[in-house]
mmCIF file of C-alpha atoms in Angstrom:
data_model
loop_
_atom_site.group_PDB
_atom_site.id
_atom_site.type_symbol
_atom_site.label_atom_id
_atom_site.label_comp_id
_atom_site.label_asym_id
_atom_site.label_seq_id
_atom_site.Cartn_x
_atom_site.Cartn_y
_atom_site.Cartn_z
ATOM 1 C CA MET A 11 105.362 120.253 132.893
ATOM 2 C CA ALA A 12 102.269 122.051 131.528
ATOM 3 C CA ILE A 13 102.465 122.151 127.739
ATOM 4 C CA LYS A 14 99.570 123.417 125.625
ATOM 5 C CA HIS A 15 100.718 124.130 122.055
ATOM 6 C CA ILE A 16 102.737 121.521 120.142
ATOM 7 C CA LEU A 17 103.971 121.672 116.551
ATOM 8 C CA VAL A 18 104.440 118.380 114.692
ATOM 9 C CA THR A 19 106.600 118.541 111.559
ATOM 10 C CA GLY A 20 106.186 115.862 108.909
ATOM 11 C CA ALA A 21 102.484 115.740 109.774
ATOM 12 C CA ARG A 22 101.601 113.697 106.689
ATOM 13 C CA GLY A 23 104.098 110.922 107.423
ATOM 14 C CA LEU A 24 103.698 107.606 109.198
ATOM 15 C CA LEU A 25 104.444 109.001 112.650
ATOM 16 C CA GLY A 26 103.437 112.625 112.180
ATOM 17 C CA ARG A 27 99.925 111.834 111.022
ATOM 18 C CA GLU A 28 99.209 109.541 113.963
ATOM 19 C CA LEU A 29 100.931 111.816 116.485
ATOM 20 C CA LEU A 30 98.862 114.774 115.333
ATOM 21 C CA ALA A 31 95.608 112.864 115.914
ATOM 22 C CA TYR A 32 96.849 111.411 119.211
ATOM 23 C CA LEU A 33 97.789 114.789 120.688
ATOM 24 C CA GLN A 34 94.571 116.412 119.493
ATOM 25 C CA ALA A 35 92.568 113.643 121.173
ATOM 26 C CA LYS A 36 94.494 114.291 124.402
ATOM 27 C CA GLY A 37 93.385 117.941 124.355
ATOM 28 C CA TYR A 38 96.544 119.708 123.213
ATOM 29 C CA GLN A 39 96.526 122.597 120.778
ATOM 30 C CA VAL A 40 98.383 120.994 117.883
ATOM 31 C CA SER A 41 99.734 122.449 114.662
ATOM 32 C CA GLY A 42 101.019 120.235 111.866
ATOM 33 C CA THR A 43 103.290 121.088 108.975
ATOM 34 C CA SER A 44 104.383 119.228 105.854
ATOM 35 C CA SER A 45 107.044 120.091 103.305
ATOM 36 C CA ALA A 46 104.485 122.310 101.557
ATOM 37 C CA ASP A 47 104.402 124.784 104.446
ATOM 38 C CA LEU A 48 107.705 124.058 106.217
ATOM 39 C CA ASP A 49 110.369 123.163 103.665
ATOM 40 C CA LEU A 50 113.575 122.042 105.359
ATOM 41 C CA LEU A 51 115.472 122.976 102.200
ATOM 42 C CA ALA A 52 114.295 126.590 102.494
ATOM 43 C CA THR A 53 116.393 129.440 103.867
ATOM 44 C CA GLN A 54 117.007 129.964 107.562
ATOM 45 C CA GLU A 55 114.941 133.138 107.381
ATOM 46 C CA ALA A 56 111.927 131.374 105.862
ATOM 47 C CA ILE A 57 111.996 128.578 108.442
ATOM 48 C CA THR A 58 112.436 131.005 111.334
ATOM 49 C CA GLU A 59 109.521 133.104 110.073
ATOM 50 C CA THR A 60 107.261 130.046 109.940
ATOM 51 C CA ILE A 61 108.130 128.996 113.480
ATOM 52 C CA GLN A 62 107.678 132.551 114.778
ATOM 53 C CA ARG A 63 104.218 132.667 113.195
ATOM 54 C CA ILE A 64 103.121 129.319 114.669
ATOM 55 C CA ALA A 65 104.777 130.088 118.047
ATOM 56 C CA PRO A 66 104.666 126.577 119.525
ATOM 57 C CA GLU A 67 105.822 125.747 123.030
ATOM 58 C CA VAL A 68 107.227 122.442 121.776
ATOM 59 C CA ILE A 69 108.351 121.338 118.315
ATOM 60 C CA VAL A 70 108.295 117.577 117.683
ATOM 61 C CA HIS A 71 110.464 117.211 114.597
ATOM 62 C CA CYS A 72 109.226 114.101 112.766
ATOM 63 C CA ALA A 73 110.005 115.289 109.231
ATOM 64 C CA ALA A 74 113.025 113.546 107.727
ATOM 65 C CA TYR A 75 114.541 111.854 104.721
ATOM 66 C CA THR A 76 113.839 108.237 105.717
ATOM 67 C CA ASN A 77 114.644 106.180 102.599
ATOM 68 C CA VAL A 78 117.592 104.156 103.891
ATOM 69 C CA ASP A 79 118.672 102.822 100.502
ATOM 70 C CA GLY A 80 117.802 106.084 98.758
ATOM 71 C CA ALA A 81 120.204 107.928 101.050
ATOM 72 C CA GLU A 82 123.104 105.978 99.533
ATOM 73 C CA LYS A 83 122.086 107.229 96.104
ATOM 74 C CA GLN A 84 121.196 110.773 97.234
ATOM 75 C CA PRO A 85 123.564 111.482 100.143
ATOM 76 C CA GLU A 86 123.526 115.250 99.560
ATOM 77 C CA LEU A 87 119.741 115.363 99.818
ATOM 78 C CA ALA A 88 119.684 113.170 102.929
ATOM 79 C CA MET A 89 122.238 115.447 104.601
ATOM 80 C CA ALA A 90 120.453 118.606 103.457
ATOM 81 C CA ILE A 91 117.220 117.460 105.108
ATOM 82 C CA ASN A 92 118.358 115.453 108.135
ATOM 83 C CA LYS A 93 121.420 117.469 109.102
ATOM 84 C CA GLU A 94 121.087 120.987 107.704
ATOM 85 C CA GLY A 95 117.283 121.060 107.881
ATOM 86 C CA THR A 96 117.437 120.035 111.530
ATOM 87 C CA ARG A 97 120.058 122.710 112.211
ATOM 88 C CA LYS A 98 117.863 125.411 110.684
ATOM 89 C CA LEU A 99 114.809 124.228 112.588
ATOM 90 C CA ALA A 100 116.753 124.030 115.862
ATOM 91 C CA LEU A 101 117.969 127.607 115.382
ATOM 92 C CA ALA A 102 114.409 128.713 114.677
ATOM 93 C CA ALA A 103 113.229 126.951 117.830
ATOM 94 C CA LYS A 104 115.917 128.690 119.864
ATOM 95 C CA GLU A 105 114.915 132.100 118.556
ATOM 96 C CA ALA A 106 111.220 131.412 119.209
ATOM 97 C CA GLY A 107 111.868 130.001 122.684
ATOM 98 C CA SER A 108 110.386 126.620 121.717
ATOM 99 C CA ILE A 109 111.458 123.324 123.276
ATOM 100 C CA PHE A 110 112.811 121.013 120.575
ATOM 101 C CA ALA A 111 112.204 117.253 120.302
ATOM 102 C CA TYR A 112 114.114 115.500 117.519
ATOM 103 C CA ILE A 113 112.947 112.070 116.380
ATOM 104 C CA SER A 114 116.035 109.995 115.604
ATOM 105 C CA THR A 115 116.805 106.364 114.831
ATOM 106 C CA ASP A 116 118.445 103.158 116.005
ATOM 107 C CA TYR A 117 120.541 103.341 112.829
ATOM 108 C CA VAL A 118 122.906 105.745 114.575
ATOM 109 C CA PHE A 119 124.453 102.518 115.969
ATOM 110 C CA ASP A 120 126.711 100.070 114.128
ATOM 111 C CA GLY A 121 124.921 96.938 115.385
ATOM 112 C CA ALA A 122 128.063 95.275 116.728
ATOM 113 C CA LYS A 123 127.097 95.284 120.416
ATOM 114 C CA ASN A 124 126.052 91.939 121.880
ATOM 115 C CA ALA A 125 123.463 93.535 124.146
ATOM 116 C CA LEU A 126 120.688 96.125 124.013
ATOM 117 C CA TYR A 127 121.840 99.630 123.165
ATOM 118 C CA THR A 128 121.407 102.184 125.947
ATOM 119 C CA VAL A 129 121.474 105.971 125.759
ATOM 120 C CA GLN A 130 125.018 105.843 127.164
ATOM 121 C CA ASP A 131 126.319 103.959 124.117
ATOM 122 C CA ARG A 132 128.243 106.005 121.591
ATOM 123 C CA PRO A 133 126.689 106.226 118.115
ATOM 124 C CA ARG A 134 128.668 104.847 115.198
ATOM 125 C CA PRO A 135 126.497 104.826 112.065
ATOM 126 C CA ILE A 136 127.485 102.587 109.143
ATOM 127 C CA ASN A 137 125.196 103.941 106.429
ATOM 128 C CA THR A 138 124.393 107.390 105.049
ATOM 129 C CA TYR A 139 120.902 107.537 106.517
ATOM 130 C CA GLY A 140 122.192 106.748 110.016
ATOM 131 C CA LEU A 141 125.023 109.252 109.605
ATOM 132 C CA SER A 142 122.656 112.000 108.466
ATOM 133 C CA LYS A 143 120.383 111.410 111.462
ATOM 134 C CA TYR A 144 123.339 111.361 113.837
ATOM 135 C CA TYR A 145 124.557 114.651 112.406
ATOM 136 C CA GLY A 146 121.060 115.942 113.087
ATOM 137 C CA GLU A 147 121.434 114.880 116.713
ATOM 138 C CA LEU A 148 124.730 116.752 116.924
ATOM 139 C CA GLN A 149 123.124 119.935 115.596
ATOM 140 C CA VAL A 150 120.535 119.723 118.355
ATOM 141 C CA THR A 151 122.968 119.065 121.186
ATOM 142 C CA GLU A 152 125.399 121.759 120.065
ATOM 143 C CA LEU A 153 122.832 124.499 119.490
ATOM 144 C CA LEU A 154 120.240 123.962 122.212
ATOM 145 C CA ASP A 155 119.986 123.667 125.964
ATOM 146 C CA THR A 156 116.349 122.519 126.125
ATOM 147 C CA TYR A 157 115.949 119.517 123.856
ATOM 148 C CA TYR A 158 114.865 115.917 123.672
ATOM 149 C CA ILE A 159 116.449 113.399 121.323
ATOM 150 C CA VAL A 160 114.032 110.520 120.818
ATOM 151 C CA ARG A 161 115.488 107.464 119.096
ATOM 152 C CA THR A 162 113.072 104.868 117.829
ATOM 153 C CA SER A 163 113.398 101.735 115.704
ATOM 154 C CA TRP A 164 111.677 99.598 113.074
ATOM 155 C CA LEU A 165 108.611 101.845 113.171
ATOM 156 C CA TYR A 166 105.277 100.663 111.795
ATOM 157 C CA GLY A 167 101.669 101.833 111.938
ATOM 158 C CA ILE A 168 98.421 102.154 110.028
ATOM 159 C CA TYR A 169 99.697 105.013 107.864
ATOM 160 C CA GLY A 170 102.393 105.000 105.209
ATOM 161 C CA LYS A 171 104.486 102.157 103.858
ATOM 162 C CA ASN A 172 106.165 99.966 106.461
ATOM 163 C CA PHE A 173 107.329 96.403 107.039
ATOM 164 C CA VAL A 174 104.235 95.174 108.877
ATOM 165 C CA GLN A 175 101.901 96.450 106.172
ATOM 166 C CA PHE A 176 104.133 94.841 103.534
ATOM 167 C CA VAL A 177 104.002 91.436 105.238
ATOM 168 C CA LEU A 178 100.224 91.621 105.716
ATOM 169 C CA GLU A 179 99.596 92.565 102.067
ATOM 170 C CA SER A 180 102.005 89.899 100.767
ATOM 171 C CA ALA A 181 100.456 87.151 102.907
ATOM 172 C CA ARG A 182 96.916 88.118 101.897
ATOM 173 C CA GLN A 183 97.871 87.984 98.220
ATOM 174 C CA GLY A 184 99.711 84.670 98.648
ATOM 175 C CA ARG A 185 102.983 86.113 97.334
ATOM 176 C CA GLU A 186 106.245 84.426 98.242
ATOM 177 C CA VAL A 187 108.549 86.904 99.965
ATOM 178 C CA SER A 188 112.127 86.622 101.160
ATOM 179 C CA ILE A 189 112.696 88.039 104.649
ATOM 180 C CA ILE A 190 116.129 88.566 106.204
ATOM 181 C CA GLN A 191 116.733 86.200 109.107
ATOM 182 C CA ASP A 192 119.959 87.616 110.582
ATOM 183 C CA GLN A 193 119.151 91.272 111.288
ATOM 184 C CA TYR A 194 117.675 92.099 114.683
ATOM 185 C CA GLY A 195 115.959 95.080 116.230
ATOM 186 C CA SER A 196 113.127 96.357 118.400
ATOM 187 C CA PRO A 197 109.947 96.706 116.289
ATOM 188 C CA THR A 198 107.978 99.739 117.473
ATOM 189 C CA TRP A 199 104.298 100.453 116.942
ATOM 190 C CA SER A 200 103.498 104.096 116.219
ATOM 191 C CA GLY A 201 100.833 103.957 118.938
ATOM 192 C CA THR A 202 103.490 103.183 121.520
ATOM 193 C CA LEU A 203 105.744 105.917 120.184
ATOM 194 C CA CYS A 204 103.000 108.563 120.300
ATOM 195 C CA HIS A 205 102.372 107.761 123.961
ATOM 196 C CA LEU A 206 106.081 107.847 124.782
ATOM 197 C CA ILE A 207 106.626 111.135 122.932
ATOM 198 C CA GLU A 208 103.881 112.766 124.985
ATOM 199 C CA GLN A 209 105.480 111.470 128.182
ATOM 200 C CA ILE A 210 108.908 112.712 127.145
ATOM 201 C CA VAL A 211 108.045 116.216 125.923
ATOM 202 C CA THR A 212 105.920 116.991 128.981
ATOM 203 C CA SER A 213 108.452 115.593 131.470
ATOM 204 C CA GLY A 214 110.860 118.517 131.675
ATOM 205 C CA SER A 215 113.676 115.964 131.873
ATOM 206 C CA TYR A 216 115.769 116.980 128.897
ATOM 207 C CA GLY A 217 118.183 114.655 127.142
ATOM 208 C CA THR A 218 118.264 111.516 125.002
ATOM 209 C CA TYR A 219 115.713 108.698 125.108
ATOM 210 C CA HIS A 220 115.242 105.322 123.462
ATOM 211 C CA ALA A 221 111.523 105.207 122.682
ATOM 212 C CA CYS A 222 110.744 101.736 121.386
ATOM 213 C CA ASP A 223 108.841 98.593 122.222
ATOM 214 C CA ARG A 224 110.758 96.141 124.383
ATOM 215 C CA GLY A 225 112.549 93.089 123.084
ATOM 216 C CA ARG A 226 114.783 91.807 120.318
ATOM 217 C CA VAL A 227 113.594 89.932 117.235
ATOM 218 C CA SER A 228 114.737 89.209 113.680
ATOM 219 C CA ARG A 229 112.867 90.479 110.646
ATOM 220 C CA TYR A 230 111.947 86.882 109.777
ATOM 221 C CA GLU A 231 110.624 86.115 113.279
ATOM 222 C CA GLN A 232 108.658 89.359 113.193
ATOM 223 C CA ALA A 233 107.122 88.411 109.838
ATOM 224 C CA LEU A 234 105.983 85.038 111.202
ATOM 225 C CA ALA A 235 104.436 86.731 114.240
ATOM 226 C CA ILE A 236 102.565 89.175 112.000
ATOM 227 C CA CYS A 237 101.060 86.346 109.957
ATOM 228 C CA ARG A 238 100.054 84.354 113.029
ATOM 229 C CA ARG A 239 98.296 87.308 114.641
ATOM 230 C CA ALA A 240 96.460 88.063 111.406
ATOM 231 C CA GLY A 241 95.454 84.423 110.909
ATOM 232 C CA LEU A 242 97.368 84.265 107.632
ATOM 233 C CA SER A 243 99.554 81.490 106.252
ATOM 234 C CA GLU A 244 103.292 81.626 106.905
ATOM 235 C CA GLN A 245 104.152 79.185 104.110
ATOM 236 C CA ASN A 246 105.226 81.892 101.648
ATOM 237 C CA ILE A 247 107.574 83.618 104.093
ATOM 238 C CA ARG A 248 111.065 82.461 103.117
ATOM 239 C CA PRO A 249 114.035 83.173 105.431
ATOM 240 C CA VAL A 250 117.218 84.356 103.739
ATOM 241 C CA PRO A 251 120.610 85.486 105.070
ATOM 242 C CA SER A 252 121.418 89.146 104.516
ATOM 243 C CA GLN A 253 124.220 88.321 102.056
ATOM 244 C CA GLU A 254 121.582 86.855 99.723
ATOM 245 C CA PHE A 255 119.487 90.000 99.948
ATOM 246 C CA PRO A 256 121.654 92.797 98.516
ATOM 247 C CA GLN A 257 120.653 96.338 99.453
ATOM 248 C CA ALA A 258 122.227 99.687 98.629
ATOM 249 C CA ALA A 259 122.705 100.553 102.292
ATOM 250 C CA THR A 260 124.545 98.333 104.752
ATOM 251 C CA ARG A 261 122.250 97.431 107.651
ATOM 252 C CA PRO A 262 123.485 96.983 111.227
ATOM 253 C CA VAL A 263 123.221 93.378 112.438
ATOM 254 C CA CYS A 264 121.406 94.235 115.672
ATOM 255 C CA THR A 265 120.180 97.623 116.871
ATOM 256 C CA ALA A 266 117.737 96.475 119.565
ATOM 257 C CA MET A 267 117.511 99.209 122.204
ATOM 258 C CA ASP A 268 116.780 99.418 125.913
ATOM 259 C CA PRO A 269 113.891 101.868 126.460
ATOM 260 C CA SER A 270 114.517 102.277 130.188
ATOM 261 C CA PRO A 271 113.411 104.325 132.092
ATOM 262 C CA LEU A 272 110.384 104.573 129.793
ATOM 263 C CA ALA A 273 107.550 102.132 130.407
ATOM 264 C CA SER A 274 106.872 100.536 127.042
ATOM 265 C CA PRO A 275 105.185 97.236 126.162
ATOM 266 C CA THR A 276 106.895 94.251 124.591
ATOM 267 C CA TRP A 277 106.938 94.218 120.814
ATOM 268 C CA GLU A 278 104.528 91.258 120.865
ATOM 269 C CA THR A 279 101.979 93.109 123.026
ATOM 270 C CA ALA A 280 102.282 96.180 120.831
ATOM 271 C CA LEU A 281 101.763 94.068 117.696
ATOM 272 C CA ASP A 282 98.515 92.747 119.184
ATOM 273 C CA ALA A 283 97.366 96.326 119.834
ATOM 274 C CA PHE A 284 98.293 97.317 116.289
ATOM 275 C CA MET A 285 96.265 94.453 114.826
ATOM 276 C CA GLU A 286 93.176 95.692 116.686
ATOM 277 C CA GLN A 287 93.780 99.195 115.350
ATOM 278 C CA TYR A 288 94.465 97.887 111.850
ATOM 279 C CA LEU A 289 91.263 95.840 111.691
ATOM 280 C CA HIS A 290 89.214 98.733 113.079
ATOM 281 C CA HIS A 291 90.771 101.158 110.600
ATOM 282 C CA ALA A 292 90.146 98.737 107.694
ATOM 283 C CA ALA A 293 86.491 98.403 108.704
ATOM 284 C CA LEU A 294 86.052 102.161 108.462
ATOM 285 C CA LEU A 295 87.416 102.369 104.911
#
């Protein structure tokens, strides 16, 4: 499917910033917006006008309220951005004739399944963030015929604050950190996700996808792997059960997903690729 002009919302975020650069390097005409020029809390008319002016063939909607614990304290704001903001943007896409790709999350699942989640599994979110993102999915499926829902999980990259960066900084500074040992997922490098998003939005095969690195690992096991690959000591990484690590939002026990039919690397292989990117990026600073 020949696509030339792509709009990336949330272009200053962890994913949006890297996706913008990735697509530009691949030769696409790419536009990027942040909350300063595309405010999801604005009126329908304002959002529609912005999309009409940009006139993209595809909108990759990365912008979101992503603070999982913050969503428990600000549920109205999380819903206003992730549910209502997505609805307004989907309506604007429909009016402009743009294909819509919505970046969603593994937190739409309750974590109770004893196997990898597939796209056939029914969402059942157990926290406000997951619920707000699921409501966003429903807006897309109810309003549009040409859409992609792209669920990802445990995202990390060279930009923004994320778990991998936190572990690296803590280990370098010799700080003792407590890492949850009984929550499992599929860590996903932003580099992998950028590649998968391009594949998805140019495929013409509309529907829902699980775009993540392959495999299942606990946060604690992931932290140890990060230290080993960086050549840093693991001695200050302390495993703790989730009940000893109180958080505002309840986390699902295991949201590891099956990315089939997408061809994605294992989370270990992707972590190796990230470390190369991270070291290269650090050398340029």
